[in-house]
CSV table of C-alpha atoms in Angstrom, one decimal:
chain,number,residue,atom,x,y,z
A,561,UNK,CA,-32.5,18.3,46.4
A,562,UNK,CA,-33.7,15.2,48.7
A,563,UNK,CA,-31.7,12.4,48.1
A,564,UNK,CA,-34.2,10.2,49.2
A,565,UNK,CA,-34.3,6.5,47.5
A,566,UNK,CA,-31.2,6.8,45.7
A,567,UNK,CA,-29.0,4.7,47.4
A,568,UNK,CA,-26.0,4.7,44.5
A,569,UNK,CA,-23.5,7.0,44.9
A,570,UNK,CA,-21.1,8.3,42.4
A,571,UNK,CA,-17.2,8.3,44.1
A,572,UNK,CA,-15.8,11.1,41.3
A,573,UNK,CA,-18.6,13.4,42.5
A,574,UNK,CA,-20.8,12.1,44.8
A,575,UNK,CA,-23.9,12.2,43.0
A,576,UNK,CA,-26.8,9.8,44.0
A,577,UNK,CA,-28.5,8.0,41.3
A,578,UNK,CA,-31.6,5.5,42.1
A,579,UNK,CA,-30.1,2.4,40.2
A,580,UNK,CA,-26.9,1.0,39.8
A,581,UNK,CA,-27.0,0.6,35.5
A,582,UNK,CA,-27.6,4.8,36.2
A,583,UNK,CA,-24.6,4.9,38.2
A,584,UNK,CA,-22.3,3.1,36.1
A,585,UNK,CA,-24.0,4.5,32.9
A,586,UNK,CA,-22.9,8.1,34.4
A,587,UNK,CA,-19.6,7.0,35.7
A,588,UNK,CA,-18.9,6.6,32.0
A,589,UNK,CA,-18.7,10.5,31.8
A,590,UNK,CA,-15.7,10.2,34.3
A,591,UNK,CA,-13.7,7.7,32.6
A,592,UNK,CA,-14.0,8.7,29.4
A,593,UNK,CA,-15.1,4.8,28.5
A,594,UNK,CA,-16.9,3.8,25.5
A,595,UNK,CA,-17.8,-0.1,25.8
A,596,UNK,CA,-20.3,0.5,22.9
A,597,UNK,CA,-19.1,-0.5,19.5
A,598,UNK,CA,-19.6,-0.2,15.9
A,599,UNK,CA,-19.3,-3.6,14.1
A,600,UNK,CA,-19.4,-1.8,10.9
A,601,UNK,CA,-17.0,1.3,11.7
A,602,UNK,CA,-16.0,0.7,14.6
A,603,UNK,CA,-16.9,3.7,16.4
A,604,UNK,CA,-17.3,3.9,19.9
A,605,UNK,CA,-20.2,5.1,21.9
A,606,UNK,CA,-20.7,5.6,26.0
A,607,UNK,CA,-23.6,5.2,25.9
A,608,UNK,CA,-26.0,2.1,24.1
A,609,UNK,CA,-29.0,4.8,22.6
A,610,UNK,CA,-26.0,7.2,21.0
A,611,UNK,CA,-24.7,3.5,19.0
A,612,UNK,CA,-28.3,2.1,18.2
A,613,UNK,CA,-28.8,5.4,17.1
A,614,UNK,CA,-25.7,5.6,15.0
A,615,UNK,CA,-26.6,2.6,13.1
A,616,UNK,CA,-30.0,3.7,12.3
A,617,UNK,CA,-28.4,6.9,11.1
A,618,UNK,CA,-25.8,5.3,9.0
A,619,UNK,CA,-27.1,2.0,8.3
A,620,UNK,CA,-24.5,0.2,10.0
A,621,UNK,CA,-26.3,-2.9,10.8
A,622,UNK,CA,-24.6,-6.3,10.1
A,623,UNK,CA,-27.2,-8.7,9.0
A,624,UNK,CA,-26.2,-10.9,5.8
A,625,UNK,CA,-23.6,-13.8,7.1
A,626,UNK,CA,-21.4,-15.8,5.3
A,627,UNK,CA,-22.4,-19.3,5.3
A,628,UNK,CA,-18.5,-20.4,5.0
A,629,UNK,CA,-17.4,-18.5,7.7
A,630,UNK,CA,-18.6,-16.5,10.8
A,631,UNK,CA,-18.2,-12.9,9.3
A,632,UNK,CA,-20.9,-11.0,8.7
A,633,UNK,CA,-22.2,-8.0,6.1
A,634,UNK,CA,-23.9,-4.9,6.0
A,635,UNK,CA,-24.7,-5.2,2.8
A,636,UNK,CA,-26.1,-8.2,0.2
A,637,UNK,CA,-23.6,-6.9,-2.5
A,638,UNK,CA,-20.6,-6.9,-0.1
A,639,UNK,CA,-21.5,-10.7,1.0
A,640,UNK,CA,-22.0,-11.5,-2.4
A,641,UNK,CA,-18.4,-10.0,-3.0
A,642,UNK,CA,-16.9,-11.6,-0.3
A,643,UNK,CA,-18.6,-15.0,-0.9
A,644,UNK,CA,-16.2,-15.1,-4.4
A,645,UNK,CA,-13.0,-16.0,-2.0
A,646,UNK,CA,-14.7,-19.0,-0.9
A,647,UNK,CA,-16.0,-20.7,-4.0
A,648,UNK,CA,-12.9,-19.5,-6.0
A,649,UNK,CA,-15.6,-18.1,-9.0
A,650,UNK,CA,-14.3,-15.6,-11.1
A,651,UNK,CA,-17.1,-13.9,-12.8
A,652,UNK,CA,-15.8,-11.0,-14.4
A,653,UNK,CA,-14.2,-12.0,-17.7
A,654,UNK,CA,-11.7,-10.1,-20.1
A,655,UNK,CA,-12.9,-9.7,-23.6
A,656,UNK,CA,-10.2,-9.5,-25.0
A,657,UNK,CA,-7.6,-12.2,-23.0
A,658,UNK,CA,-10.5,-14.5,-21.3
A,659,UNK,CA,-8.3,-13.8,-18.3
A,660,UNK,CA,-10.9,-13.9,-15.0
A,661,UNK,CA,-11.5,-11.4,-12.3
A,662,UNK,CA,-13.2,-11.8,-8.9
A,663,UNK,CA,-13.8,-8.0,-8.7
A,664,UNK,CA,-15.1,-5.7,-11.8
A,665,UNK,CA,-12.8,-3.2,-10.4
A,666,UNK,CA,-9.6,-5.3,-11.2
A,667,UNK,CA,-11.2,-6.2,-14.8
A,668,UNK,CA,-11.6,-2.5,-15.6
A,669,UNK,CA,-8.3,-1.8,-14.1
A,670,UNK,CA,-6.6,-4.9,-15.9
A,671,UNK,CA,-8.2,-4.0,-19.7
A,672,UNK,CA,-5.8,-0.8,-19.8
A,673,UNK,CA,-3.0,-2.9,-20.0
A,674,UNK,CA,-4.7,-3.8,-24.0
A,675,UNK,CA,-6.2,-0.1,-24.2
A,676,UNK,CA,-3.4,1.5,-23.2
A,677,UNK,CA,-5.4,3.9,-21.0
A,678,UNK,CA,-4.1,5.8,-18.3
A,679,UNK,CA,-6.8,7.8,-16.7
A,680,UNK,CA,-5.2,9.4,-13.9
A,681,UNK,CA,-2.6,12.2,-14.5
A,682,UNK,CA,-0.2,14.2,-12.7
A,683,UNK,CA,-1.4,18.0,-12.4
A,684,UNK,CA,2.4,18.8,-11.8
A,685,UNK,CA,3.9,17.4,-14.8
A,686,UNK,CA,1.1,16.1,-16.9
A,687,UNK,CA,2.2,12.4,-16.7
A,688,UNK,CA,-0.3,9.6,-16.6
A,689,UNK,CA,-0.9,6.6,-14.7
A,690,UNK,CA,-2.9,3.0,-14.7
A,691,UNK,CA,-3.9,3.0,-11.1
A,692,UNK,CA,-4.6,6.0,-8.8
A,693,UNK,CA,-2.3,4.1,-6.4
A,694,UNK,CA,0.6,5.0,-8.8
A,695,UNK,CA,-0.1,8.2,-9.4
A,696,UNK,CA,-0.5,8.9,-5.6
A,697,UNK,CA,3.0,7.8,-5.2
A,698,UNK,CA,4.8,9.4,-8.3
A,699,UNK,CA,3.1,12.9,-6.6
A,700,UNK,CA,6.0,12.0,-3.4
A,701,UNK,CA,8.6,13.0,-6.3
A,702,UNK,CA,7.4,16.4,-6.6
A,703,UNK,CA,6.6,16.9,-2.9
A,704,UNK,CA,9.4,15.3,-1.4
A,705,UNK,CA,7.3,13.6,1.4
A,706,UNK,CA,9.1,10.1,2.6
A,707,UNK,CA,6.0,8.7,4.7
A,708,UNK,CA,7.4,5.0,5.3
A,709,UNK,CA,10.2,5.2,8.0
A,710,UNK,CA,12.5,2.5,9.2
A,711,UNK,CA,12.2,2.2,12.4
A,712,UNK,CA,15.6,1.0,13.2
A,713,UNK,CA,17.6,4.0,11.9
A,714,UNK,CA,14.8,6.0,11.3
A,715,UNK,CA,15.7,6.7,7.6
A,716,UNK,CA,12.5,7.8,5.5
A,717,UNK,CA,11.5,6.0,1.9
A,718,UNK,CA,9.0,7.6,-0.8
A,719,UNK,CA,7.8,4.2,-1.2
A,720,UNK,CA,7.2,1.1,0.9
A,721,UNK,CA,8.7,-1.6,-1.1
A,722,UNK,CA,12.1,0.5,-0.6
A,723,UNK,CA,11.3,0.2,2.9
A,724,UNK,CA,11.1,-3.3,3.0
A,725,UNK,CA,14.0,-3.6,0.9
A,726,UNK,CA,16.0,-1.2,2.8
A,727,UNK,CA,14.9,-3.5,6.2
A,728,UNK,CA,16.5,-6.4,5.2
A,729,UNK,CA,20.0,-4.4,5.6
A,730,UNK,CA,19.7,-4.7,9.5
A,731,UNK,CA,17.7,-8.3,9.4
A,732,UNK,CA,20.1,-9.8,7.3
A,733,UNK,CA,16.9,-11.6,5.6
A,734,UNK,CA,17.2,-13.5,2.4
A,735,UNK,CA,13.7,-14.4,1.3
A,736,UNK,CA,14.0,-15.2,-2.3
A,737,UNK,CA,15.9,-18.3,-2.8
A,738,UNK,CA,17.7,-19.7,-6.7
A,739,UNK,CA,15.9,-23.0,-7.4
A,740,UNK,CA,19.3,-23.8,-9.8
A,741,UNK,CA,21.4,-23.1,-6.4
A,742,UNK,CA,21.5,-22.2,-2.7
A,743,UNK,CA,21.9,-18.8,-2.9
A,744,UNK,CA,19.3,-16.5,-2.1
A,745,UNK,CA,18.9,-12.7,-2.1
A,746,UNK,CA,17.6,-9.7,-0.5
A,747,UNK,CA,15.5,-8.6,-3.5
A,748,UNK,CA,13.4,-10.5,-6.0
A,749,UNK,CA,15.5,-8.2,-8.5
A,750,UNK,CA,18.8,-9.2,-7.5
A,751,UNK,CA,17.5,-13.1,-7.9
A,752,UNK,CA,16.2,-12.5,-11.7
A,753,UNK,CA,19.4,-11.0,-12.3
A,754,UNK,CA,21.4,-14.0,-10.9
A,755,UNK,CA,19.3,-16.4,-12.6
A,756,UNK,CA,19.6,-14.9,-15.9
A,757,UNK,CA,23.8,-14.8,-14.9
A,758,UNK,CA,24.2,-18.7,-14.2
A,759,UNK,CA,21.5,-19.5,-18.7
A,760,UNK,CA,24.4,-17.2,-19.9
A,761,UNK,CA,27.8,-18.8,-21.2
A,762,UNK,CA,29.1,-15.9,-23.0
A,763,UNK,CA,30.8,-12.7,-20.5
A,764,UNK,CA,31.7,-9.9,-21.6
A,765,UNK,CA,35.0,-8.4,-20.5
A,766,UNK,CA,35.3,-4.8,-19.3
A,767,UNK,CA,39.1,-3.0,-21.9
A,768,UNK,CA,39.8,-0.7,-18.6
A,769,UNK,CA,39.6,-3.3,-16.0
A,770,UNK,CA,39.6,-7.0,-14.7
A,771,UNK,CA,35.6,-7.0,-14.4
A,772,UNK,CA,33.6,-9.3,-16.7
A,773,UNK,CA,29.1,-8.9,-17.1
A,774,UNK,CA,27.1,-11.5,-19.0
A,775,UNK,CA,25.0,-9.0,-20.7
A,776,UNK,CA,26.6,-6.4,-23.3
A,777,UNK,CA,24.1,-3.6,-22.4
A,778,UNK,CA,25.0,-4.2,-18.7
A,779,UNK,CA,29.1,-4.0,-19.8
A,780,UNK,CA,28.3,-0.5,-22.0
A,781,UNK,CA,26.5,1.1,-18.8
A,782,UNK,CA,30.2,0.0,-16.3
A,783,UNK,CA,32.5,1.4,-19.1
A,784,UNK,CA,30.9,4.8,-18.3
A,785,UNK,CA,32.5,4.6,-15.1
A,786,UNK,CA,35.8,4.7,-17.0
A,787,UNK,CA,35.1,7.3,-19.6
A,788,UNK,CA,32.6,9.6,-17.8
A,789,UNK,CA,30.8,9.4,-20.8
A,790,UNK,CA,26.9,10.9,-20.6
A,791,UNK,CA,25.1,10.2,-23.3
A,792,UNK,CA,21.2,11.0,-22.1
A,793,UNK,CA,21.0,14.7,-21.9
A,794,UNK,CA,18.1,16.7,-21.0
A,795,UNK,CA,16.5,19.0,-23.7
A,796,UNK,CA,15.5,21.7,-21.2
A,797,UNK,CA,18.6,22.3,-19.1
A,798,UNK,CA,21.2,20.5,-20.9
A,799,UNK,CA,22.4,18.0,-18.1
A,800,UNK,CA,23.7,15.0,-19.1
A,801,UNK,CA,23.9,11.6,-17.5
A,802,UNK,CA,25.3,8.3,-17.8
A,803,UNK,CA,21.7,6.5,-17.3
A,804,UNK,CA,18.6,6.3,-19.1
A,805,UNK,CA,16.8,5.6,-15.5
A,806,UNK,CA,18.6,9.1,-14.2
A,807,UNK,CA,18.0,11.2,-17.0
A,808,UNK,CA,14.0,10.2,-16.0
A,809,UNK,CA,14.4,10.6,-12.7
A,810,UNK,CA,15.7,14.7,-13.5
A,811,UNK,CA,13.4,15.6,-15.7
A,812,UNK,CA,10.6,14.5,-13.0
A,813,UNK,CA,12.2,15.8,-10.1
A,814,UNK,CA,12.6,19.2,-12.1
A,815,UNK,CA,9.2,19.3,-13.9
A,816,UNK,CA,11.2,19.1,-17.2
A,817,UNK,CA,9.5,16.9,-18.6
């Protein structure tokens, strides 16, 4: 085959090609390079015609912008939607609290807390959820799976606010802070407790040793440490355990619910 006119010549396999936008267009196939993106996806294409043609296919075309800000939308309804974190407007409106919603999504999900509704259920045990989001993380107690990993001592967590928590043992971080002291605290859990601690004038002192609580409940659960009392039992097996919180924890872990 005459190589006559082409003057551009490909380095990787020394093709000729009669332009240089063919040669680089084919060098492409080399590389493995794919300067053509998606705004939408994000996909990458090698060549322009594959992404023009993915947006047609798709309907990935950006064309509705934000007049607040330079982003831009596929859709009408999705600037619409995003439009809301500009102005501040909520539109959606709870019947039954008046409480206001930028998202219908986060009204529907917000009424169940009055309804009482928990649509999505375990097919394990049968137990029900608010949110899909809750549900998909109660599923890790039945399959074991620990999918957040510290990656500092590479121990595993079902869920990632026990991974956050759990980071703060090697940072050393403090983030919530006592407005009544100095003190702050690793958890948000640990401040609420010390809060409640400091309103409190009455303690409660434990009969087996030199420790004193501010809460009666919190005094009753300690004293099992002395007695090995176990008071929550489990009607399939029979276990028993000290805690309410443990007894719950079994009966998932061991479908005996």
């Amino acid at each position: 085959m005459s190589n006559l006119g082409k003057n551009y010549q490909c380095l990787h396999c020394l093709r000729f090609f009669s332009s240089k936008s063919n040669l680089d267009r084919h060098i492409l196939v080399h590389t493995g390079e794919k300067p053509f993106k998606c705004s939408v996806c994000h996909k990458n294409f090698q060549r322009k015609e594959g992404l023009k043609y993915h947006q047609v296919k798709k309907n990935h075309f950006k064309c509705y912008k934000c007049p607040h800000c330079s982003k831009f939308f596929s859709r009408k309804s999705n600037l619409d939607q995003h439009i809301l974190v500009h102005t501040g407007e909520r539109p959606f409106k709870c019947s039954i609290c008046n409480k206001s919603f930028q998202r219908k999504s986060k009204l529907d999900r917000h009424i169940r807390v009055h309804t009482g509704e928990k649509p999505f259920k375990c097919s394990v045990c049968n137990q029900n959820y608010t949110r899909k989001s809750k549900l998909n993380r109660h599923i890790f107690v039945h399959t074991g799976e620990k999918p957040f990993q510290c990656f500092i001592c590479n121990q595993s967590f079902q869920r990632k606010e026990e991974l956050v928590r759990h980071t703060r043992v090697h940072t050393g971080e403090k983030p919530f802070g006592c407005d009544l002291c100095s003190r702050s605290f690793k958890s948000n859990q640990a401040l609420k407790y010390h809060k409640a601690v400091k309103k409190v004038k009455t303690t409660y002192k434990c009969p087996y040793c030199t420790k004193t609580f501010p809460f009666k409940s919190t005094l009753d659960i300690h004293i099992r440490s002395h007695t090995g009392e176990k008071p929550f039992q489990c009607d399939k097996c029979h276990q028993s355990f000290k805690r309410k919180d443990s007894l719950f924890y079994h009966k998932v872990k061991n479908k005996h619910l």
